[in-house]
Amino acid sequence: MTLPDDDRPTKWYNIQADLPEPLPPPKDPEEGPSRVKMLPELLLGECLRQENSTERWIDIPQEVQDLYAQAGRPRPLVRALRLEQKLGTPAHLYYKAEFYSPTGSHKVNTALAQAFYAKKEGYERLTTETGAGQWGTALAYAASLAGLKTTIYWVRAVHDWKSQRRAFMKLYGAEVYASPSNHTETGRELLEKNPNHPGSLGIAVSEGLEDARGDDKAIYCLGSVLNHVLLHQTVIGLETKRQFERFGEYPDVMVSCLGGGSNFGGFTLPFFADAIHGRQIKFIAAQSEAAPNLQGEYRYDFADHAEITPLLKMYTLGHHAEMHPIRGDGLRYHGAAPILSLLRHLGYLDTVAYPADEKHVFERARTFVQTEGFLPAPESAYSIACAMDEAVKCKETGEAKVIAFNISGHGFMDMEGYSDVLHL
Ligand SMILES: Cc1ncc(COP(=O)(O)O)c(C=O)c1O
């Protein structure tokens, strides 16, 4: 099921207008310079405005709507009939196919918006972090279309095995560094202590921020966690809602993987609006035991390793937590988006963390590949595993629940991970 031209979202949905209580604002640590006052230097002007906005609907600029269409939006919502049959479940399984993306994932939804605003605000270069490599590729693509340069700090543990994706980023003209790198003070300090440091998203964020702060023509763009990133991603859930109306169904359960929270938030926030007004929906975030940030503490913490960002109120494992690399490395981040953290704190959101050997998750992905035919990104395999686990529970209880899950990306450049875990 796709959507006709006149039923495409023209505005993003901002849940800040509907949250049961206001989002705790970013805050300064007790010592050091004010990070909150520094925010206008760290973020794009328009993104900072959106970050703090409580307007319910925010216009998607016409240029960005056109770019979305060129990038294949709206993306299909598919009933997984063969998977249902294979599982013998009475549940109705629906997946949102974000893998139909020029670079491979949902990350293009915010990359196109951020590159558009950066160009408008006169910047010439974008800097960023990336974990799985999907966000880095998405930003390199969006920047290339806007005529901007990109510098990407890529978590070393992933950079070193995803050589095809590295080449793909370079094809868009991006400059790519394994993080920690020798290119920044943060990176050099860490490499001095451990020349084989595997890196983390928090470290890569610090490097991207440090780089941009040293160049007036550069601005840092973040691929997850922040309110404006989740806002741009709501195009996923808004389309899904309209597609469900056309199917004549409504989800009882919504599932997606969660690293920093951008695909989970984008998919579910338009439905959370209904849940806040009393509709019964079970939301489940699928995570790894390597980084179960939603099972951490709900408190103020830095978003990056070097403490350049303000403190955000979020579920966190601690910004210096050591987390073992996994194949679905886009899920390895210490904190969850403040919006989703608040919703979890208020009891709206469940979470499950799968074993870090990833065997269960990739076996579930294998069944999905063999029944539905599409190869998910390793991170998206967590959504699939969780949705299938819920469908198996329905088989036991005999309930015909409607289960919706988001497949955030494809895994065409991640076969080494599948081969390794599944011994292919
Ligand atoms: C395909 C894919 N899905 C999910 C994620 C997790 O990020 P987020 O929680 O921001 O959606 C990533 C992160 O790199 C990713 O590449």
Short mmCIF file of C-alpha atoms and ligand atoms in Angstrom, two decimals:
data_model
loop_
_atom_site.label_atom_id
_atom_site.label_comp_id
_atom_site.label_asym_id
_atom_site.label_seq_id
_atom_site.Cartn_x
_atom_site.Cartn_y
_atom_site.Cartn_z
CA MET A 1 0.00 0.00 0.00
CA THR A 2 1.42 3.38 -0.97
CA LEU A 3 -0.38 6.76 -1.04
CA PRO A 4 -1.73 9.02 -3.79
CA ASP A 5 0.03 12.37 -4.35
CA ASP A 6 -2.71 14.38 -2.67
CA ASP A 7 -2.49 12.31 0.55
CA ARG A 8 1.22 12.79 1.27
CA PRO A 9 2.25 14.53 4.50
CA THR A 10 3.03 18.21 3.94
CA LYS A 11 3.76 18.91 7.65
CA TRP A 12 5.80 17.10 10.28
CA TYR A 13 4.12 16.24 13.58
CA ASN A 14 5.62 17.75 16.74
CA ILE A 15 4.62 15.70 19.78
CA GLN A 16 5.84 18.46 22.08
CA ALA A 17 2.37 20.00 21.63
CA ASP A 18 0.72 16.89 23.09
CA LEU A 19 3.12 15.50 25.71
CA PRO A 20 1.38 14.86 29.05
CA GLU A 21 4.03 17.03 30.71
CA PRO A 22 6.63 19.43 29.29
CA LEU A 23 9.91 17.99 28.15
CA PRO A 24 12.69 18.73 30.68
CA PRO A 25 14.89 21.34 28.93
CA PRO A 26 18.62 20.89 28.22
CA LYS A 27 20.73 22.06 31.14
CA ASP A 28 24.30 23.14 31.95
CA PRO A 29 26.66 21.10 34.11
CA GLU A 30 27.72 22.70 37.40
CA GLU A 31 31.21 23.48 36.10
CA GLY A 32 32.64 24.84 32.87
CA PRO A 33 31.25 27.16 30.19
CA SER A 34 27.53 27.29 29.41
CA ARG A 35 26.74 24.65 26.80
CA VAL A 36 23.14 25.84 26.55
CA LYS A 37 24.32 29.34 25.47
CA MET A 38 26.60 27.65 22.94
CA LEU A 39 23.70 25.80 21.23
CA PRO A 40 23.29 28.40 18.43
CA GLU A 41 26.92 27.68 17.45
CA LEU A 42 26.39 23.92 17.53
CA LEU A 43 23.11 23.51 15.63
CA LEU A 44 21.48 24.90 12.51
CA GLY A 45 19.27 27.91 13.29
CA GLU A 46 16.10 26.34 11.92
CA CYS A 47 16.79 23.02 13.66
CA LEU A 48 17.31 24.80 16.98
CA ARG A 49 14.00 26.62 16.50
CA GLN A 50 12.27 23.29 15.81
CA GLU A 51 14.06 21.72 18.79
CA ASN A 52 12.26 24.07 21.18
CA SER A 53 8.98 24.46 19.31
CA THR A 54 5.64 23.42 20.80
CA GLU A 55 3.71 24.05 17.56
CA ARG A 56 1.86 20.82 16.74
CA TRP A 57 2.44 20.94 12.96
CA ILE A 58 5.56 22.22 11.21
CA ASP A 59 5.56 22.79 7.45
CA ILE A 60 7.81 20.54 5.36
CA PRO A 61 9.39 23.02 2.91
CA GLN A 62 8.18 22.38 -0.66
CA GLU A 63 11.80 21.74 -1.75
CA VAL A 64 12.13 19.01 0.91
CA GLN A 65 8.77 17.50 -0.10
CA ASP A 66 10.09 17.30 -3.68
CA LEU A 67 13.32 15.67 -2.47
CA TYR A 68 11.26 13.15 -0.46
CA ALA A 69 9.34 12.25 -3.61
CA GLN A 70 12.60 11.89 -5.56
CA ALA A 71 13.93 9.63 -2.78
CA GLY A 72 10.94 7.34 -3.20
CA ARG A 73 8.45 8.62 -0.62
CA PRO A 74 5.83 7.61 0.26
CA ARG A 75 7.27 4.22 1.15
CA PRO A 76 4.98 1.17 1.15
CA LEU A 77 3.26 -0.35 4.17
CA VAL A 78 3.14 -4.09 3.45
CA ARG A 79 1.05 -6.87 4.99
CA ALA A 80 3.50 -9.74 5.62
CA LEU A 81 1.14 -12.54 4.63
CA ARG A 82 3.78 -15.16 3.91
CA LEU A 83 5.50 -14.45 7.22
CA GLU A 84 2.16 -14.77 9.06
CA GLN A 85 1.60 -18.10 7.34
CA LYS A 86 5.08 -19.36 8.15
CA LEU A 87 4.60 -18.50 11.83
CA GLY A 88 1.03 -19.87 11.85
CA THR A 89 -0.04 -16.81 13.79
CA PRO A 90 -3.51 -15.24 13.86
CA ALA A 91 -1.78 -11.83 14.16
CA HIS A 92 -1.80 -9.41 11.24
CA LEU A 93 1.78 -8.30 10.55
CA TYR A 94 2.49 -5.07 8.70
CA TYR A 95 5.89 -3.59 7.93
CA LYS A 96 6.84 -0.11 6.82
CA ALA A 97 9.44 -0.46 4.07
CA GLU A 98 11.95 2.32 4.86
CA PHE A 99 14.59 0.21 3.09
CA TYR A 100 13.43 1.64 -0.24
CA SER A 101 15.90 4.45 0.18
CA PRO A 102 18.62 5.80 -2.13
CA THR A 103 21.28 5.25 0.53
CA GLY A 104 19.63 2.36 2.36
CA SER A 105 17.73 3.74 5.35
CA HIS A 106 15.28 6.15 6.99
CA LYS A 107 18.18 8.50 7.75
CA VAL A 108 17.58 10.37 4.46
CA ASN A 109 14.35 11.83 5.93
CA THR A 110 16.26 14.17 8.23
CA ALA A 111 19.45 14.38 6.12
CA LEU A 112 17.55 16.03 3.26
CA ALA A 113 15.95 18.53 5.64
CA GLN A 114 19.19 19.36 7.47
CA ALA A 115 21.21 19.80 4.25
CA PHE A 116 18.44 22.01 2.85
CA TYR A 117 18.50 24.28 5.93
CA ALA A 118 22.33 24.32 5.99
CA LYS A 119 22.50 25.53 2.41
CA LYS A 120 19.89 28.18 3.13
CA GLU A 121 21.85 29.37 6.18
CA GLY A 122 25.01 29.81 4.08
CA TYR A 123 27.15 26.90 5.32
CA GLU A 124 29.55 25.15 2.94
CA ARG A 125 30.45 22.01 4.87
CA LEU A 126 28.62 19.57 7.15
CA THR A 127 30.31 17.45 9.82
CA THR A 128 28.81 14.46 11.51
CA GLU A 129 29.16 11.14 13.34
CA THR A 130 28.01 7.77 12.09
CA GLY A 131 27.70 4.32 13.65
CA ALA A 132 26.23 1.83 11.19
CA GLY A 133 27.34 4.15 8.37
CA GLN A 134 23.75 4.67 7.24
CA TRP A 135 23.51 8.19 8.65
CA GLY A 136 26.89 9.17 7.21
CA THR A 137 25.86 7.97 3.76
CA ALA A 138 22.48 9.69 4.01
CA LEU A 139 24.09 13.02 4.93
CA ALA A 140 26.77 12.67 2.24
CA TYR A 141 23.98 12.10 -0.31
CA ALA A 142 21.83 15.01 0.90
CA ALA A 143 24.85 17.33 1.06
CA SER A 144 25.94 16.33 -2.41
CA LEU A 145 22.49 17.19 -3.79
CA ALA A 146 22.62 20.56 -2.02
CA GLY A 147 26.16 21.29 -3.27
CA LEU A 148 27.79 21.02 0.19
CA LYS A 149 30.85 19.16 1.44
CA THR A 150 30.68 16.53 4.21
CA THR A 151 33.15 15.26 6.80
CA ILE A 152 32.18 12.05 8.56
CA TYR A 153 33.59 10.56 11.78
CA TRP A 154 32.76 6.90 11.66
CA VAL A 155 32.96 4.59 14.69
CA ARG A 156 36.14 2.59 13.99
CA ALA A 157 34.68 -0.83 14.91
CA VAL A 158 32.27 -0.48 11.96
CA HIS A 159 34.37 1.66 9.60
CA ASP A 160 36.92 -1.14 9.43
CA TRP A 161 34.53 -3.86 8.16
CA LYS A 162 32.07 -1.90 5.97
CA SER A 163 34.44 -1.12 3.11
CA GLN A 164 31.69 -0.93 0.47
CA ARG A 165 29.72 1.61 2.45
CA ARG A 166 32.91 3.60 3.00
CA ALA A 167 33.43 3.71 -0.77
CA PHE A 168 29.77 4.69 -1.23
CA MET A 169 30.21 7.72 1.06
CA LYS A 170 33.35 8.72 -0.84
CA LEU A 171 31.47 8.39 -4.11
CA TYR A 172 29.20 11.18 -2.85
CA GLY A 173 32.37 13.24 -2.25
CA ALA A 174 32.52 12.82 1.53
CA GLU A 175 35.69 12.91 3.60
CA VAL A 176 35.60 9.88 5.95
CA TYR A 177 37.65 9.32 9.12
CA ALA A 178 37.68 6.28 11.41
CA SER A 179 36.82 7.56 14.90
CA PRO A 180 38.64 8.13 17.17
CA SER A 181 40.80 9.91 14.59
CA ASN A 182 43.97 11.96 14.54
CA HIS A 183 41.94 14.82 13.09
CA THR A 184 40.65 16.17 16.43
CA GLU A 185 41.96 16.73 19.93
CA THR A 186 39.29 14.38 21.34
CA GLY A 187 40.40 11.62 18.95
CA ARG A 188 44.12 12.13 19.51
CA GLU A 189 43.74 11.92 23.30
CA LEU A 190 41.88 8.61 23.05
CA LEU A 191 44.27 7.13 20.48
CA GLU A 192 47.21 7.96 22.69
CA LYS A 193 45.74 5.76 25.43
CA ASN A 194 44.62 3.01 23.02
CA PRO A 195 45.74 3.08 19.36
CA ASN A 196 43.13 0.37 18.59
CA HIS A 197 40.24 2.12 20.28
CA PRO A 198 37.00 0.69 18.72
CA GLY A 199 35.22 4.06 19.06
CA SER A 200 31.65 4.87 20.01
CA LEU A 201 28.91 7.14 18.73
CA GLY A 202 29.49 9.48 21.69
CA ILE A 203 33.14 9.88 20.67
CA ALA A 204 32.29 10.39 17.00
CA VAL A 205 29.73 13.07 18.00
CA SER A 206 32.48 14.92 19.95
CA GLU A 207 34.81 14.77 16.95
CA GLY A 208 32.17 16.11 14.56
CA LEU A 209 31.32 18.95 16.95
CA GLU A 210 34.97 19.84 17.54
CA ASP A 211 35.68 19.92 13.80
CA ALA A 212 32.70 22.18 13.00
CA ARG A 213 33.49 24.58 15.83
CA GLY A 214 36.89 25.25 14.29
CA ASP A 215 35.46 26.35 10.93
CA ASP A 216 32.94 29.21 10.42
CA LYS A 217 31.73 27.70 7.17
CA ALA A 218 30.98 24.31 8.75
CA ILE A 219 28.04 23.16 10.89
CA TYR A 220 27.48 19.92 12.73
CA CYS A 221 24.40 17.77 11.92
CA LEU A 222 23.17 15.02 14.24
CA GLY A 223 21.47 11.87 12.94
CA SER A 224 19.34 10.89 15.94
CA VAL A 225 18.31 11.65 19.55
CA LEU A 226 17.37 15.34 19.25
CA ASN A 227 13.77 16.57 19.00
CA HIS A 228 14.15 18.06 15.51
CA VAL A 229 15.55 14.78 14.13
CA LEU A 230 12.56 12.82 15.46
CA LEU A 231 10.31 15.57 14.09
CA HIS A 232 11.65 15.12 10.53
CA GLN A 233 11.28 11.36 10.86
CA THR A 234 7.55 11.63 11.70
CA VAL A 235 6.95 11.55 7.96
CA ILE A 236 7.28 7.74 8.41
CA GLY A 237 4.50 7.45 10.98
CA LEU A 238 2.25 10.01 9.30
CA GLU A 239 2.33 8.01 6.07
CA THR A 240 1.82 4.78 8.02
CA LYS A 241 -1.26 6.18 9.72
CA ARG A 242 -2.86 7.10 6.40
CA GLN A 243 -1.92 3.72 4.94
CA PHE A 244 -3.54 1.91 7.89
CA GLU A 245 -6.73 3.93 7.29
CA ARG A 246 -6.74 2.63 3.73
CA PHE A 247 -6.23 -0.95 4.98
CA GLY A 248 -9.12 -0.39 7.43
CA GLU A 249 -6.92 -1.50 10.37
CA TYR A 250 -5.17 0.13 13.32
CA PRO A 251 -2.12 -1.24 15.17
CA ASP A 252 -2.44 -2.88 18.61
CA VAL A 253 1.33 -3.25 18.85
CA MET A 254 4.06 -1.07 17.32
CA VAL A 255 7.65 -2.20 17.23
CA SER A 256 10.94 -0.79 16.06
CA CYS A 257 14.63 -0.93 16.85
CA LEU A 258 16.05 1.90 18.93
CA GLY A 259 19.59 3.23 19.04
CA GLY A 260 19.17 6.97 19.66
CA GLY A 261 15.48 6.80 18.77
CA SER A 262 15.02 8.45 15.37
CA ASN A 263 13.36 5.62 13.43
CA PHE A 264 11.39 4.42 16.44
CA GLY A 265 10.22 7.98 17.15
CA GLY A 266 9.46 8.76 13.53
CA PHE A 267 7.38 5.63 13.15
CA THR A 268 5.49 5.79 16.45
CA LEU A 269 5.11 9.44 17.55
CA PRO A 270 2.01 10.14 15.40
CA PHE A 271 0.44 7.09 17.11
CA PHE A 272 1.65 8.12 20.59
CA ALA A 273 -0.59 11.15 20.08
CA ASP A 274 -3.55 8.73 20.12
CA ALA A 275 -2.14 6.70 23.03
CA ILE A 276 -1.81 9.87 25.13
CA HIS A 277 -5.52 10.46 24.47
CA GLY A 278 -6.44 6.99 25.77
CA ARG A 279 -6.09 4.61 22.82
CA GLN A 280 -4.55 1.26 23.80
CA ILE A 281 -1.36 0.65 21.83
CA LYS A 282 1.61 -1.33 23.05
CA PHE A 283 4.91 0.27 21.93
CA ILE A 284 8.05 -1.87 22.10
CA ALA A 285 11.61 -0.68 21.42
CA ALA A 286 13.94 -3.49 20.30
CA GLN A 287 17.50 -3.08 21.57
CA SER A 288 20.71 -5.01 22.16
CA GLU A 289 22.06 -6.18 25.51
CA ALA A 290 25.25 -4.45 24.31
CA ALA A 291 23.52 -1.06 24.73
CA PRO A 292 20.14 -1.34 26.49
CA ASN A 293 19.98 2.41 27.07
CA LEU A 294 16.24 2.37 27.90
CA GLN A 295 17.08 0.15 30.86
CA GLY A 296 19.60 2.68 32.15
CA GLU A 297 18.90 5.55 34.56
CA TYR A 298 16.53 8.44 33.78
CA ARG A 299 18.75 11.43 34.51
CA TYR A 300 20.65 14.33 32.97
CA ASP A 301 23.70 13.24 30.94
CA PHE A 302 25.89 14.51 28.11
CA ALA A 303 25.06 13.42 24.56
CA ASP A 304 28.75 13.07 23.67
CA HIS A 305 31.96 11.71 25.12
CA ALA A 306 33.92 14.99 25.40
CA GLU A 307 31.06 16.84 27.18
CA ILE A 308 30.64 19.51 24.48
CA THR A 309 26.83 19.22 24.43
CA PRO A 310 24.46 20.42 27.15
CA LEU A 311 23.04 17.83 29.55
CA LEU A 312 19.88 16.13 28.28
CA LYS A 313 17.32 14.39 30.49
CA MET A 314 17.25 10.88 29.11
CA TYR A 315 17.57 7.19 29.86
CA THR A 316 21.30 6.66 29.78
CA LEU A 317 24.02 4.11 30.45
CA GLY A 318 26.46 6.99 31.11
CA HIS A 319 28.30 8.94 28.42
CA HIS A 320 31.56 7.10 29.14
CA ALA A 321 29.97 3.62 29.26
CA GLU A 322 31.93 0.93 27.45
CA MET A 323 29.67 -1.02 25.11
CA HIS A 324 30.85 -4.04 23.17
CA PRO A 325 30.70 -3.64 19.33
CA ILE A 326 27.92 -5.59 17.59
CA ARG A 327 26.93 -6.06 13.93
CA GLY A 328 23.84 -3.91 14.45
CA ASP A 329 26.17 -1.20 15.69
CA GLY A 330 23.74 1.64 14.94
CA LEU A 331 22.01 0.52 18.16
CA ARG A 332 25.13 1.05 20.27
CA TYR A 333 24.58 4.49 21.82
CA HIS A 334 24.53 5.35 25.51
CA GLY A 335 21.34 7.46 25.61
CA ALA A 336 17.79 7.42 24.25
CA ALA A 337 16.04 10.48 22.77
CA PRO A 338 14.66 12.80 25.51
CA ILE A 339 11.14 12.65 24.02
CA LEU A 340 11.08 8.84 24.07
CA SER A 341 12.77 8.78 27.47
CA LEU A 342 9.98 10.93 28.91
CA LEU A 343 7.33 8.66 27.33
CA ARG A 344 9.07 5.64 28.83
CA HIS A 345 9.29 7.35 32.21
CA LEU A 346 5.53 7.95 32.03
CA GLY A 347 4.89 4.27 31.29
CA TYR A 348 3.94 4.44 27.59
CA LEU A 349 6.87 2.49 26.20
CA ASP A 350 8.21 -1.05 26.74
CA THR A 351 11.61 -2.32 25.74
CA VAL A 352 13.32 -5.62 25.07
CA ALA A 353 17.09 -6.19 24.77
CA TYR A 354 18.37 -9.11 22.68
CA PRO A 355 21.58 -11.06 23.41
CA ALA A 356 24.71 -9.44 22.01
CA ASP A 357 25.68 -12.58 20.03
CA GLU A 358 22.78 -11.53 17.70
CA LYS A 359 21.97 -15.17 16.83
CA HIS A 360 18.25 -14.97 17.65
CA VAL A 361 17.86 -11.65 15.86
CA PHE A 362 19.66 -12.74 12.68
CA GLU A 363 17.82 -16.09 12.60
CA ARG A 364 14.57 -14.13 12.66
CA ALA A 365 15.93 -11.96 9.83
CA ARG A 366 16.71 -15.13 7.86
CA THR A 367 13.05 -16.22 8.14
CA PHE A 368 11.96 -12.76 7.03
CA VAL A 369 14.31 -12.85 4.00
CA GLN A 370 13.00 -16.27 3.01
CA THR A 371 9.30 -15.34 3.34
CA GLU A 372 9.13 -11.65 2.39
CA GLY A 373 12.25 -11.47 0.23
CA PHE A 374 13.95 -8.32 1.53
CA LEU A 375 17.30 -8.11 3.28
CA PRO A 376 17.04 -5.89 6.38
CA ALA A 377 19.87 -3.82 7.84
CA PRO A 378 21.31 -5.55 10.93
CA GLU A 379 19.62 -2.89 13.12
CA SER A 380 16.26 -3.48 11.41
CA ALA A 381 16.62 -7.21 12.11
CA TYR A 382 15.90 -6.29 15.75
CA SER A 383 12.50 -4.85 14.74
CA ILE A 384 11.74 -8.00 12.79
CA ALA A 385 12.77 -10.31 15.66
CA CYS A 386 10.64 -8.41 18.14
CA ALA A 387 7.58 -8.29 15.85
CA MET A 388 7.92 -12.02 15.19
CA ASP A 389 8.26 -12.76 18.91
CA GLU A 390 5.03 -10.82 19.51
CA ALA A 391 3.33 -12.73 16.67
CA VAL A 392 4.38 -16.04 18.24
CA LYS A 393 2.81 -14.92 21.54
CA CYS A 394 -0.44 -14.28 19.61
CA LYS A 395 -0.28 -17.84 18.33
CA GLU A 396 -0.16 -19.06 21.93
CA THR A 397 -3.05 -16.83 23.06
CA GLY A 398 -5.09 -17.02 19.85
CA GLU A 399 -5.28 -13.21 19.60
CA ALA A 400 -5.51 -11.63 16.12
CA LYS A 401 -3.55 -8.52 17.04
CA VAL A 402 -2.40 -6.02 14.44
CA ILE A 403 1.38 -5.74 14.79
CA ALA A 404 3.18 -2.94 12.94
CA PHE A 405 6.95 -2.81 12.62
CA ASN A 406 9.37 -0.52 10.90
CA ILE A 407 12.19 -1.86 8.74
CA SER A 408 14.52 1.10 8.95
CA GLY A 409 17.00 0.05 6.27
CA HIS A 410 18.42 -2.58 3.96
CA GLY A 411 21.48 -4.71 4.58
CA PHE A 412 22.99 -4.93 1.10
CA MET A 413 26.31 -3.62 2.41
CA ASP A 414 26.22 -5.60 5.65
CA MET A 415 26.50 -9.19 4.38
CA GLU A 416 29.75 -9.77 6.25
CA GLY A 417 27.80 -9.36 9.50
CA TYR A 418 25.16 -11.88 8.46
CA SER A 419 27.77 -14.32 7.14
CA ASP A 420 29.72 -14.11 10.37
CA VAL A 421 26.76 -14.69 12.71
CA LEU A 422 24.84 -17.19 10.56
CA HIS A 423 27.94 -18.97 9.16
CA LEU A 424 26.80 -18.48 5.56
C1 LIG B 1 19.26 1.09 9.54
C2 LIG B 1 19.31 1.70 10.89
N1 LIG B 1 18.26 1.51 11.72
C3 LIG B 1 18.25 2.02 12.97
C4 LIG B 1 19.32 2.73 13.47
C5 LIG B 1 19.28 3.23 14.86
O1 LIG B 1 19.21 4.62 14.94
P1 LIG B 1 17.89 5.34 15.41
O2 LIG B 1 17.54 4.79 16.75
O3 LIG B 1 18.24 6.78 15.45
O4 LIG B 1 16.85 5.06 14.39
C6 LIG B 1 20.43 2.96 12.65
C7 LIG B 1 21.56 3.75 13.13
O5 LIG B 1 22.58 3.88 12.56
C8 LIG B 1 20.42 2.42 11.33
O6 LIG B 1 21.46 2.60 10.50
#
